[in-house]
Amino acid sequence: MLFIATLAGLLLADQIAIHLCRRVEIPGVVGEIMVGVIFGPAFLGWVHLNELLNEFQVIGVIILMFIGGLESDLNLLKKYIRPALVVAVMGVIVPFVVMGIASYAFGFPWLASLFIGTIFSATSISISISVMNEYHYLETKEGTVILGAAIVDDIIGVLMLSLLVGFMSSGNNSAGHTTNIGLLLAEQAAFFVLVYLLVRWLAPIIMGLGERLLSQVSETVMSLVICLALAAAAEFVGLSAAVGAFFAGVAVAQTESHSKVEHGIEPIGYAVFIPIFFISIGLNIKFEHFMESLPFIIIMTILACLTKLFGCGLGAKMNGFTLDSSYLVGAGMISRGEMALITAQIGFEAHLLSETYYTDVIIVIVLATVIAPFLLKNAIKRHAKHLEAAA
């Protein structure tokens, strides 16, 4: 009963926090994390991450990544493949290298530095979509390239996460059922063969079966079966369950049930499990060494913004975009959000990040996510002004 009461209180606080953040045009995810910070060990100490809350947040990660895969429009990607690919690759390489080197300079071990580089190579454009939609920029060439690049960015990010988690698992008994690196790599290769088969043939067959079942939510349930099964398969071969869930979403997105599943799965995730995931991030945060970490937080926040701005902006310029358009594309890719938070959480659970540096990395992700919409608004206004002057 105590857990149920705690869950009710956290969900109520979560909704209030999201409302207040959106009233002042701050991403709602910031408010969700702050709920965990305020009620957790960092401040009041009323709530701690116990086994039940941990299970809820794990399901939250899986559903969130599944939704991310569902939103990956491969047809859009095919239409703008060249600029999207160049923007995404430049937007991954520059943060990965710069943030990794900066982390190493701050005294991180090389593997942890690589992981931090991976965290900040991620992009989350849900906030950017909201801003572009407000200014009617979503259907422009710049908006479309940002959407396409974000899809590529997600896929590259998940593959990088797979490699790092797989590398860690090769020497870790608890991460998989074998420590034989050759066998482990073979199992992971088999997993990606399974992903290919799922996208091409298995998912349409399974979802087609769901359509024929006499149940109101059969298609949503069948999509969850695919999601959870692939998440479990990923864990079995030493990868993260989040990786399996993402590719399950990509597979279901290619079926005719895509819209119905997306409509059915989002309330399940965003009503309970996903909020608990973001709150749990706040519950893990502690400010015991905040002043000592301030130089790291300031420098890494600046680099987090600049690496995406210049990396993705350079990718757009290489494709013939004007300086203003390149600035807009770069600004639209700055926000880190969910993907970076998930990657950071996986690193924390794998003991790649200590409690102190986990807190610092989360703060940098949050700050970059808050700064991103303001830079994007500036870029849109600047772009629109020059268009008016040219006309």
Coordinates of C-alpha atoms in Angstrom, one line a residue:
M1 CA 0.0 0.0 0.0
L2 CA 2.9 2.3 0.7
F3 CA 4.2 1.8 -2.8
I4 CA 0.7 2.5 -4.3
A5 CA 0.4 5.7 -2.3
T6 CA 3.9 6.8 -3.3
L7 CA 3.1 6.1 -7.0
A8 CA 0.0 8.2 -6.7
G9 CA 1.8 11.1 -5.2
L10 CA 4.7 10.9 -7.7
L11 CA 2.3 10.8 -10.7
L12 CA 0.3 13.8 -9.3
A13 CA 3.5 15.8 -8.7
D14 CA 4.7 14.8 -12.2
Q15 CA 1.6 16.2 -13.9
I16 CA 1.8 19.5 -12.0
A17 CA 5.5 19.8 -12.8
I18 CA 4.9 19.3 -16.5
H19 CA 2.1 21.9 -16.5
L20 CA 4.3 24.5 -14.7
C21 CA 7.2 23.9 -17.0
R22 CA 5.2 24.2 -20.2
R23 CA 3.6 27.4 -18.8
V24 CA 7.1 29.0 -18.8
E25 CA 8.1 27.3 -22.1
I26 CA 10.6 24.8 -20.4
P27 CA 10.6 21.2 -21.6
G28 CA 8.3 19.1 -19.5
V29 CA 11.0 16.4 -19.0
V30 CA 12.9 19.0 -16.9
G31 CA 10.0 19.2 -14.4
E32 CA 9.7 15.4 -14.3
I33 CA 13.4 15.0 -13.3
M34 CA 12.9 17.8 -10.7
V35 CA 10.1 15.8 -9.0
G36 CA 12.7 13.1 -8.4
V37 CA 15.3 15.6 -7.2
I38 CA 12.9 17.4 -4.8
F39 CA 11.3 14.2 -3.3
G40 CA 14.4 12.1 -3.5
P41 CA 17.7 12.0 -1.5
A42 CA 19.0 15.3 -3.0
F43 CA 16.4 17.4 -1.0
L44 CA 13.5 16.0 1.0
G45 CA 14.5 12.4 1.1
W46 CA 10.9 11.2 1.1
V47 CA 11.2 8.7 -1.8
H48 CA 14.0 6.3 -2.7
L49 CA 14.5 4.1 -5.7
N50 CA 13.3 0.7 -4.5
E51 CA 12.9 -2.5 -6.4
L52 CA 9.3 -1.8 -7.5
L53 CA 10.0 1.7 -8.7
N54 CA 13.1 0.3 -10.5
E55 CA 11.0 -2.2 -12.4
F56 CA 8.5 0.5 -13.4
Q57 CA 11.4 2.7 -14.7
V58 CA 12.9 -0.2 -16.7
I59 CA 9.5 -0.7 -18.4
G60 CA 9.4 3.0 -19.0
V61 CA 12.7 3.0 -20.8
I62 CA 11.6 0.1 -23.0
I63 CA 8.3 1.7 -24.0
L64 CA 10.0 5.1 -24.5
M65 CA 12.5 3.6 -26.9
F66 CA 9.7 1.6 -28.6
I67 CA 7.8 4.8 -29.2
G68 CA 11.1 6.4 -30.6
G69 CA 11.3 3.5 -33.1
L70 CA 7.7 3.9 -34.0
E71 CA 8.3 7.6 -34.8
S72 CA 11.2 6.8 -37.2
D73 CA 9.7 7.5 -40.6
L74 CA 12.0 5.6 -43.0
N75 CA 10.1 6.9 -46.0
L76 CA 10.9 10.5 -45.0
L77 CA 14.5 9.4 -44.5
K78 CA 14.7 7.9 -48.0
K79 CA 13.4 11.2 -49.5
Y80 CA 16.1 13.3 -47.9
I81 CA 18.7 10.6 -47.4
R82 CA 21.8 12.5 -48.5
P83 CA 21.5 15.8 -46.5
A84 CA 20.0 13.9 -43.5
L85 CA 22.8 11.4 -43.5
V86 CA 25.6 14.0 -43.7
V87 CA 24.0 16.2 -41.0
A88 CA 23.5 13.2 -38.7
V89 CA 27.0 11.8 -39.2
M90 CA 28.7 15.2 -38.6
G91 CA 26.4 15.7 -35.6
V92 CA 27.5 12.4 -34.1
I93 CA 31.2 12.6 -34.9
V94 CA 31.9 16.1 -33.6
P95 CA 30.2 15.7 -30.1
F96 CA 31.5 12.2 -29.7
V97 CA 35.1 13.3 -30.3
V98 CA 35.0 16.7 -28.6
M99 CA 33.0 15.6 -25.5
G100 CA 35.0 12.4 -25.2
I101 CA 38.3 14.3 -25.3
A102 CA 37.0 16.9 -22.8
S103 CA 35.8 14.1 -20.4
Y104 CA 39.2 12.4 -20.6
A105 CA 40.9 15.8 -19.9
F106 CA 38.7 16.0 -16.7
G107 CA 40.2 12.7 -15.5
F108 CA 37.7 10.2 -16.7
P109 CA 38.9 6.7 -17.7
W110 CA 39.0 6.2 -21.5
L111 CA 35.9 3.9 -21.6
A112 CA 33.8 6.3 -19.5
S113 CA 35.0 9.1 -21.8
L114 CA 33.8 7.2 -24.8
F115 CA 30.5 6.6 -23.1
I116 CA 30.1 10.3 -22.3
G117 CA 30.9 11.1 -26.0
T118 CA 28.1 8.6 -26.9
I119 CA 25.7 10.2 -24.5
F120 CA 26.1 13.7 -26.1
S121 CA 26.1 12.4 -29.7
A122 CA 22.4 11.8 -29.2
T123 CA 19.7 14.1 -30.4
S124 CA 16.1 14.4 -29.2
I125 CA 14.0 16.7 -31.4
S126 CA 10.6 16.4 -29.7
I127 CA 11.2 19.9 -28.3
S128 CA 12.5 21.2 -31.7
I129 CA 9.4 19.8 -33.4
S130 CA 7.2 21.8 -31.0
V131 CA 9.1 25.0 -31.7
M132 CA 9.2 24.5 -35.5
N133 CA 5.5 23.7 -35.5
E134 CA 4.8 26.9 -33.6
Y135 CA 6.6 29.0 -36.3
H136 CA 5.3 26.9 -39.2
Y137 CA 8.8 25.6 -40.1
L138 CA 8.1 21.9 -39.8
E139 CA 7.3 21.5 -43.6
T140 CA 10.3 23.6 -44.8
K141 CA 13.4 22.1 -46.3
E142 CA 15.3 22.8 -43.0
G143 CA 12.6 21.2 -40.9
T144 CA 12.4 18.1 -43.0
V145 CA 16.2 17.6 -43.0
I146 CA 16.2 18.0 -39.2
L147 CA 13.5 15.3 -38.9
G148 CA 15.4 13.0 -41.3
A149 CA 18.8 13.6 -39.6
A150 CA 17.2 12.9 -36.2
I151 CA 16.1 9.4 -37.5
V152 CA 19.6 8.6 -38.7
D153 CA 21.0 10.1 -35.4
D154 CA 18.8 7.8 -33.3
I155 CA 19.9 4.7 -35.3
I156 CA 23.6 5.6 -35.1
G157 CA 23.2 6.3 -31.4
V158 CA 21.5 3.0 -30.7
L159 CA 24.2 1.1 -32.7
M160 CA 27.0 3.0 -30.8
L161 CA 25.2 2.1 -27.5
S162 CA 25.0 -1.5 -28.7
L163 CA 28.8 -1.6 -29.4
L164 CA 29.7 -0.1 -26.0
V165 CA 27.3 -2.2 -24.0
G166 CA 28.4 -5.3 -25.9
F167 CA 32.1 -4.5 -25.3
M168 CA 31.4 -4.1 -21.5
S169 CA 29.4 -7.4 -21.5
S170 CA 32.3 -9.3 -23.1
G171 CA 34.1 -9.3 -19.8
N172 CA 31.1 -9.3 -17.5
N173 CA 29.3 -12.5 -16.3
S174 CA 26.2 -10.6 -15.1
A175 CA 25.6 -8.9 -18.5
G176 CA 25.1 -12.1 -20.5
H177 CA 25.3 -15.8 -20.2
T178 CA 28.8 -16.1 -21.6
T179 CA 32.2 -14.4 -21.3
N180 CA 33.5 -15.9 -24.6
I181 CA 33.8 -12.8 -26.7
G182 CA 33.7 -14.7 -30.0
L183 CA 30.4 -16.4 -29.0
L184 CA 29.0 -13.2 -27.7
L185 CA 29.7 -11.3 -30.9
A186 CA 28.1 -14.2 -32.9
E187 CA 25.0 -14.0 -30.7
Q188 CA 24.8 -10.2 -31.2
A189 CA 25.2 -10.6 -35.0
A190 CA 22.4 -13.2 -34.8
F191 CA 20.3 -10.6 -32.9
F192 CA 20.7 -8.0 -35.8
V193 CA 19.8 -10.7 -38.3
L194 CA 16.6 -11.3 -36.2
V195 CA 16.0 -7.5 -36.4
Y196 CA 16.3 -7.6 -40.2
L197 CA 13.9 -10.5 -40.4
L198 CA 11.5 -8.8 -38.1
V199 CA 11.4 -5.6 -40.1
R200 CA 11.0 -7.4 -43.5
W201 CA 8.7 -10.3 -42.7
L202 CA 7.9 -11.2 -39.1
A203 CA 6.4 -8.0 -37.8
P204 CA 3.8 -7.7 -40.7
I205 CA 2.8 -11.4 -40.1
I206 CA 2.5 -10.9 -36.3
M207 CA 0.6 -7.6 -36.6
G208 CA -1.6 -9.2 -39.3
L209 CA -2.5 -11.9 -36.8
G210 CA -3.4 -9.1 -34.3
E211 CA -5.8 -7.6 -36.8
R212 CA -7.7 -10.9 -37.0
L213 CA -8.0 -11.4 -33.2
L214 CA -11.4 -10.5 -31.7
S215 CA -10.1 -8.0 -29.2
Q216 CA -10.3 -4.2 -29.0
V217 CA -6.6 -3.8 -28.3
S218 CA -5.2 -6.8 -30.0
E219 CA -2.8 -4.9 -32.3
T220 CA -1.4 -2.8 -29.4
V221 CA -0.9 -6.0 -27.4
M222 CA 0.8 -7.8 -30.3
S223 CA 3.1 -4.8 -30.8
L224 CA 4.0 -5.0 -27.1
V225 CA 4.7 -8.7 -27.5
I226 CA 7.2 -7.8 -30.3
C227 CA 8.7 -5.0 -28.2
L228 CA 9.2 -7.0 -25.0
A229 CA 10.4 -10.1 -26.8
L230 CA 13.0 -8.2 -28.7
A231 CA 14.0 -6.3 -25.6
A232 CA 14.5 -9.6 -23.8
A233 CA 16.5 -11.0 -26.7
A234 CA 18.8 -7.9 -26.7
E235 CA 19.4 -8.4 -22.9
F236 CA 20.1 -12.2 -23.6
V237 CA 22.9 -11.4 -26.0
G238 CA 24.5 -8.8 -23.7
L239 CA 23.0 -5.7 -25.2
S240 CA 20.6 -3.2 -23.6
A241 CA 16.8 -3.9 -23.6
A242 CA 16.4 -0.4 -24.8
V243 CA 18.2 -1.3 -28.1
G244 CA 15.8 -4.2 -28.7
A245 CA 12.8 -2.0 -28.0
F246 CA 13.9 0.7 -30.4
F247 CA 14.3 -1.8 -33.3
A248 CA 11.0 -3.4 -32.4
G249 CA 9.4 0.1 -32.8
V250 CA 11.1 0.5 -36.2
A251 CA 9.8 -2.9 -37.3
V252 CA 6.2 -2.1 -36.2
A253 CA 6.4 1.3 -37.9
Q254 CA 6.7 -0.4 -41.3
T255 CA 3.4 -2.2 -40.9
E256 CA -0.2 -1.1 -41.6
S257 CA -1.0 -1.0 -37.9
H258 CA 1.5 1.8 -37.2
S259 CA -1.0 4.6 -36.5
K260 CA -3.3 2.4 -34.4
V261 CA -0.4 1.1 -32.3
E262 CA 1.1 4.5 -31.8
H263 CA -2.3 5.8 -30.7
G264 CA -2.7 2.8 -28.3
I265 CA 0.8 2.6 -26.8
E266 CA 1.5 6.3 -25.9
P267 CA -1.2 6.4 -23.2
I268 CA 0.2 3.2 -21.6
G269 CA 3.7 4.7 -21.5
Y270 CA 3.1 8.3 -20.7
A271 CA 0.4 7.7 -18.1
V272 CA 2.6 5.7 -15.7
F273 CA 5.9 4.1 -16.8
I274 CA 7.7 6.9 -18.7
P275 CA 7.1 9.5 -15.9
I276 CA 8.5 7.1 -13.4
F277 CA 11.6 6.7 -15.6
F278 CA 12.3 10.4 -15.6
I279 CA 11.5 10.8 -11.9
S280 CA 13.9 7.9 -11.2
I281 CA 16.7 9.9 -12.8
G282 CA 16.0 12.7 -10.3
L283 CA 16.0 10.1 -7.5
N284 CA 19.5 9.1 -8.4
I285 CA 20.8 12.7 -8.3
K286 CA 22.8 14.0 -5.3
F287 CA 24.4 17.4 -5.0
E288 CA 27.1 16.5 -2.5
H289 CA 30.0 17.7 -4.7
F290 CA 28.2 20.3 -6.8
M291 CA 30.6 23.2 -6.3
E292 CA 33.6 21.0 -7.1
S293 CA 31.8 19.9 -10.3
L294 CA 30.7 23.3 -11.4
P295 CA 33.7 23.9 -13.9
F296 CA 32.9 20.5 -15.5
I297 CA 29.1 21.3 -15.8
I298 CA 29.7 24.8 -17.3
I299 CA 32.3 23.7 -19.9
M300 CA 30.4 20.5 -20.9
T301 CA 27.2 22.4 -21.3
I302 CA 28.8 24.9 -23.6
L303 CA 30.5 22.1 -25.6
A304 CA 27.2 20.2 -25.7
C305 CA 25.5 23.1 -27.4
L306 CA 28.4 24.1 -29.7
T307 CA 29.3 20.6 -30.9
K308 CA 25.8 20.0 -32.3
L309 CA 25.4 23.5 -33.6
F310 CA 28.7 23.4 -35.5
G311 CA 28.7 19.7 -36.3
C312 CA 25.1 19.6 -37.8
G313 CA 25.4 23.1 -39.2
L314 CA 28.6 22.1 -41.0
G315 CA 26.8 19.0 -42.4
A316 CA 24.1 21.3 -43.7
K317 CA 26.6 23.7 -45.3
M318 CA 28.3 20.8 -47.0
N319 CA 25.0 20.1 -48.7
G320 CA 24.7 23.6 -50.1
F321 CA 22.5 25.2 -47.4
T322 CA 23.0 28.9 -46.7
L323 CA 24.6 30.1 -43.5
D324 CA 21.2 31.0 -42.0
S325 CA 19.7 27.6 -43.0
S326 CA 22.8 25.8 -41.6
Y327 CA 22.5 27.7 -38.3
L328 CA 18.8 26.7 -38.1
V329 CA 19.6 23.0 -38.8
G330 CA 22.4 23.0 -36.2
A331 CA 20.1 24.7 -33.6
G332 CA 17.4 22.2 -34.3
M333 CA 19.7 19.3 -33.4
I334 CA 21.1 20.6 -30.1
S335 CA 18.4 19.2 -27.7
R336 CA 19.5 15.9 -26.1
G337 CA 16.4 14.9 -24.1
E338 CA 15.2 11.3 -23.8
M339 CA 17.9 9.4 -25.8
A340 CA 20.8 11.0 -23.9
L341 CA 19.0 10.4 -20.5
I342 CA 18.4 6.7 -21.4
T343 CA 22.1 6.3 -22.4
A344 CA 23.3 8.0 -19.2
Q345 CA 21.1 5.8 -17.1
I346 CA 22.5 2.6 -18.8
G347 CA 26.0 3.9 -18.2
F348 CA 25.2 4.5 -14.5
E349 CA 23.7 1.1 -14.1
A350 CA 26.8 -0.5 -15.8
H351 CA 29.0 1.5 -13.3
L352 CA 30.6 3.5 -16.0
L353 CA 29.6 6.7 -14.2
S354 CA 29.9 7.3 -10.5
E355 CA 27.1 8.9 -8.6
T356 CA 28.9 12.2 -8.6
Y357 CA 29.5 12.3 -12.4
Y358 CA 26.1 10.8 -13.2
T359 CA 24.6 13.8 -11.5
D360 CA 26.9 16.2 -13.4
V361 CA 26.1 14.6 -16.8
I362 CA 22.3 14.7 -16.1
I363 CA 22.6 18.4 -15.2
V364 CA 24.5 19.1 -18.5
I365 CA 21.8 17.2 -20.5
V366 CA 19.0 19.1 -18.8
L367 CA 20.8 22.5 -19.3
A368 CA 21.5 21.8 -23.0
T369 CA 17.8 20.7 -23.5
V370 CA 16.6 23.9 -21.8
I371 CA 18.9 26.1 -23.9
A372 CA 18.1 24.4 -27.2
P373 CA 14.6 25.9 -27.9
F374 CA 15.8 29.4 -27.3
L375 CA 18.7 29.0 -29.8
L376 CA 16.2 27.4 -32.3
K377 CA 13.8 30.3 -31.9
N378 CA 16.6 32.8 -32.6
A379 CA 17.7 30.8 -35.7
I380 CA 14.1 30.7 -37.0
K381 CA 13.6 34.5 -36.6
R382 CA 17.0 35.2 -38.2
H383 CA 16.2 32.9 -41.1
A384 CA 12.7 34.4 -41.6
K385 CA 14.1 38.0 -41.4
H386 CA 16.6 37.2 -44.2
L387 CA 13.9 35.6 -46.3
E388 CA 11.8 38.7 -46.0
A389 CA 14.8 40.9 -46.9
A390 CA 15.5 38.8 -50.0
A391 CA 11.9 39.0 -51.1

